CSV table of C-alpha atoms in Angstrom, one decimal:
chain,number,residue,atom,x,y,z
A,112,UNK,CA,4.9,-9.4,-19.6
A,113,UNK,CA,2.0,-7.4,-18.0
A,114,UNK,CA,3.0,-4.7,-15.8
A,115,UNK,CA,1.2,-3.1,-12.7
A,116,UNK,CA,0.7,-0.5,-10.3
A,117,UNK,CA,-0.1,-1.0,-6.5
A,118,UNK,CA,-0.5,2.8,-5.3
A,119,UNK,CA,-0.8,3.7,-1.9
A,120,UNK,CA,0.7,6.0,0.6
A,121,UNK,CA,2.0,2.9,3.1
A,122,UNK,CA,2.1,4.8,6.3
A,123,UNK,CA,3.2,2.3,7.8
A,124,UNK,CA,3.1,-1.0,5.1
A,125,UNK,CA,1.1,-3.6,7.1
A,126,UNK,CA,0.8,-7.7,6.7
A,127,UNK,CA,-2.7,-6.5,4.7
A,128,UNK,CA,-0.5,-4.9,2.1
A,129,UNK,CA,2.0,-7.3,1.9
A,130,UNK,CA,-0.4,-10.3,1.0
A,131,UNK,CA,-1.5,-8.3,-1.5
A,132,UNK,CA,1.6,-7.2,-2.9
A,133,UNK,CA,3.0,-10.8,-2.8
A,134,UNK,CA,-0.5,-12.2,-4.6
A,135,UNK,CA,-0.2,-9.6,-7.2
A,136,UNK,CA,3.7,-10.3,-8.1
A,137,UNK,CA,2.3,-13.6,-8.7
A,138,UNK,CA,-0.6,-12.5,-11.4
A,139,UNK,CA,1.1,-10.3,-13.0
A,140,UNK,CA,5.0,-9.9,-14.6
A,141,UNK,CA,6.1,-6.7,-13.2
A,142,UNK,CA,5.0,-4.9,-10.3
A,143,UNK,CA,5.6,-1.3,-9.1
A,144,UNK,CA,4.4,-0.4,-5.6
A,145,UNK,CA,3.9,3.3,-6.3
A,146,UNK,CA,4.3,5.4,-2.6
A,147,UNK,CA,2.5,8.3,-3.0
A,148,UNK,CA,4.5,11.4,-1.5
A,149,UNK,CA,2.2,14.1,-1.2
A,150,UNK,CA,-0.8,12.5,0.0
A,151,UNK,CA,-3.8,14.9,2.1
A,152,UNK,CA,-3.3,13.5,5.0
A,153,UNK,CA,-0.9,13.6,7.7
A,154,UNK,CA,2.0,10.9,7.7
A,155,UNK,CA,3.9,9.5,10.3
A,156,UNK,CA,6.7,8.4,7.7
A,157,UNK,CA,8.3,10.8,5.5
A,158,UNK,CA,8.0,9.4,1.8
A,159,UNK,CA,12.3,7.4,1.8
A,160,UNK,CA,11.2,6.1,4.8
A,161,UNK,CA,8.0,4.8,3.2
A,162,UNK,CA,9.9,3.6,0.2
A,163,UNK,CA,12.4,2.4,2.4
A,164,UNK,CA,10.1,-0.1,4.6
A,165,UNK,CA,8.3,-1.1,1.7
A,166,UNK,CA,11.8,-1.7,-0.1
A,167,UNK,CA,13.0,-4.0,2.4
A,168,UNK,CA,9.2,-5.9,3.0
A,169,UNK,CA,8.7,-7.0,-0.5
A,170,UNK,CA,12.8,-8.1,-0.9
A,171,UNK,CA,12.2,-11.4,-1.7
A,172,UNK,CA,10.3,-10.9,-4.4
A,173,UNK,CA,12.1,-10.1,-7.8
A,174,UNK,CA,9.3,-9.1,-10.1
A,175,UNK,CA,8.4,-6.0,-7.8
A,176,UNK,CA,10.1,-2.8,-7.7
A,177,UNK,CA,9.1,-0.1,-5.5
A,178,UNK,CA,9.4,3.9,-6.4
A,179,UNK,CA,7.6,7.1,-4.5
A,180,UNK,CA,5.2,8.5,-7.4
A,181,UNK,CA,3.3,11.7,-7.4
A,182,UNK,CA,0.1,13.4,-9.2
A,183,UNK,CA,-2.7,11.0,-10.2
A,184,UNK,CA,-2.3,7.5,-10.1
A,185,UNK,CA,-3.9,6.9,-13.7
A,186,UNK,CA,-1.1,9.1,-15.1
A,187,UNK,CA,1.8,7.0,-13.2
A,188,UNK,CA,0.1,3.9,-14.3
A,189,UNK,CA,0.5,5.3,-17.5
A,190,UNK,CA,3.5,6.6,-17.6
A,191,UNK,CA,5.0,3.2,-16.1
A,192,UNK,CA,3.6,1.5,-18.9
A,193,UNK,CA,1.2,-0.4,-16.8
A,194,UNK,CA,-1.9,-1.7,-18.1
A,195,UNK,CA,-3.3,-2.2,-14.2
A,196,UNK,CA,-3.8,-0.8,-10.8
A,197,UNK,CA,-4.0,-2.9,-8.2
A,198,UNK,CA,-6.0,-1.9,-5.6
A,199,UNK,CA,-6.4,-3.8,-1.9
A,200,UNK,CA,-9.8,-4.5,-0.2
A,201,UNK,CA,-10.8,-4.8,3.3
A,202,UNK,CA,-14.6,-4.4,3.9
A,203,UNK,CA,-18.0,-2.9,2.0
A,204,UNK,CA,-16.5,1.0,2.7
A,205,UNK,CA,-13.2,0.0,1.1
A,206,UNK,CA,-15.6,-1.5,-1.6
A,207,UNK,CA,-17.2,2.0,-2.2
A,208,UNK,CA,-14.6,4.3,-2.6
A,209,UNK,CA,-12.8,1.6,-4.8
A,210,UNK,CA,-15.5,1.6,-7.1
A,211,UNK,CA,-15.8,5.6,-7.4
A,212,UNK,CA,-11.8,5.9,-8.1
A,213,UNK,CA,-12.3,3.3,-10.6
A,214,UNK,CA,-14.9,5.2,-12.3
A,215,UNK,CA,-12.9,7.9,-12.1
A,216,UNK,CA,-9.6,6.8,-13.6
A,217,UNK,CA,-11.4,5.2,-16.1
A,218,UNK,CA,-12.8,8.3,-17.1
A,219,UNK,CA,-9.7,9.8,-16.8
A,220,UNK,CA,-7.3,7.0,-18.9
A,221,UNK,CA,-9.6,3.9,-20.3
A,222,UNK,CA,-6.5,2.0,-21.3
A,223,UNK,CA,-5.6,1.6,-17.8
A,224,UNK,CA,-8.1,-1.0,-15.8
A,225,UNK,CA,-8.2,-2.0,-11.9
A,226,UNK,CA,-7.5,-5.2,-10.1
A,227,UNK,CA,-9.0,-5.4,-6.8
A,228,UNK,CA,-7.7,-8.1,-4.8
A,229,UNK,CA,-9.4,-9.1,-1.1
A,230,UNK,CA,-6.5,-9.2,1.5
A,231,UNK,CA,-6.7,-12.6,3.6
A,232,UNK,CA,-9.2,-12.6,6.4
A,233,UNK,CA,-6.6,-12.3,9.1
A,234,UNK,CA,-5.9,-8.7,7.5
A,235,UNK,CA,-9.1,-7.7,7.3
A,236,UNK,CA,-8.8,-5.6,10.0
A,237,UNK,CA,-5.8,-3.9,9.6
A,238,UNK,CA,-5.6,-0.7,8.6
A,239,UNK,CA,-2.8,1.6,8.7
A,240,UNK,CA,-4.2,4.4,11.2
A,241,UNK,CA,-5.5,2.0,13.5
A,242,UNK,CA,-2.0,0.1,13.5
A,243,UNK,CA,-0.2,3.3,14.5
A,244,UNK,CA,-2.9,4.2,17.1
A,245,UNK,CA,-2.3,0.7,19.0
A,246,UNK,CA,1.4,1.2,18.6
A,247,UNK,CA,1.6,4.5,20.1
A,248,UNK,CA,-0.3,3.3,22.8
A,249,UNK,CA,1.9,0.3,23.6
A,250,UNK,CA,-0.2,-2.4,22.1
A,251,UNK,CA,1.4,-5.1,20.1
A,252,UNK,CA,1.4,-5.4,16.9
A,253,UNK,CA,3.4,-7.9,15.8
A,254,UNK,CA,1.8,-10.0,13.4
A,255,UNK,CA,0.3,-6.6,12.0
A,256,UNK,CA,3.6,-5.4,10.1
A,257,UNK,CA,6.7,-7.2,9.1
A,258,UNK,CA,9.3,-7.2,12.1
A,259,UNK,CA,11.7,-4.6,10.5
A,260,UNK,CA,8.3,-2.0,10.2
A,261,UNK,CA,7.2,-2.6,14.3
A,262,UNK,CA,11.1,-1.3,15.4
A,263,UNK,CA,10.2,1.7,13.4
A,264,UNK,CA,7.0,2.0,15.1
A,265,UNK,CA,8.7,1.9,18.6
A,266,UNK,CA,11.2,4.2,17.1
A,267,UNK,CA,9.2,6.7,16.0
A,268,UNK,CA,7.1,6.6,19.3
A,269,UNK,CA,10.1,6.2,21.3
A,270,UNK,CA,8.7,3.1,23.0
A,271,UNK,CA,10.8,-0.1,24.6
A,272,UNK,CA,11.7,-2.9,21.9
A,273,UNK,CA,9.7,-5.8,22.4
């Protein structure tokens, strides 16, 4: 059974990283979504409340487990006992920096490669900041995030339920 990582921060888990957290459970025997808690940027949702949505979007899949996971991503992949990281793509930028951090943690851990899996072109678009820009704004996003992830949008923003 082949075991991988899908890292990300997941502020807040979209349909984009969903499709490819459900495609991935399918290639692979074991997967760990891997929340990273002390990313550089600002979050909206603290790192339980990360794990938590991201719990709850990928229940219906039994091969995936999700855990919060800190320092570099080669050394959880590792340490997990993974022998991938799965990595999302949206567009040519994603494209770039994907290909430097997989230079880079090859470098760093050469036992360790990268999947990079296209999301479906109805998430193409999506992207986690722009998500929480339109939702504090009052735009709708459903169809953006699982239903369970747009209440705690309006939560956090303390806007109406749609």
């Amino acid at each position: 059974m082949v075991t991988a990582l899908y890292p990300g921060t997941f502020d807040p888990v979209t349909m984009g990283h969903l499709n490819v957290a459900q495609r991935a459970a399918h290639l692979f025997g074991h997967l760990i979504v891997a929340v990273y808690d002390t990313p550089s940027k600002s979050l909206l949702f603290n790192t339980e409340e990360r794990v938590g949505m991201m719990r709850e979007a990928v229940a219906d899949l039994p091969n995936v487990s999700v855990r919060p996971f800190h320092g570099l991503v080669v050394n959880t992949a590792r340490d997990a006992g993974a022998a991938a990281i799965v990595r999302g793509l949206r567009s040519g930028p994603d494209f770039e920096y994907e290909s430097q951090m997989f230079f880079m943690n090859r470098r760093l851990e050469p036992d360790v490669d990268m999947v990079s899996l296209m999301s479906d072109q109805e998430h193409m678009f999506i992207s986690s900041s722009l998500l929480k820009e339109v939702a504090q704004l009052g735009g709708e996003i459903s169809g953006m995030v699982p239903e369970h992830v747009a209440r705690a949008l309006a939560e956090k923003y303390q806007l109406p339920q749609r």
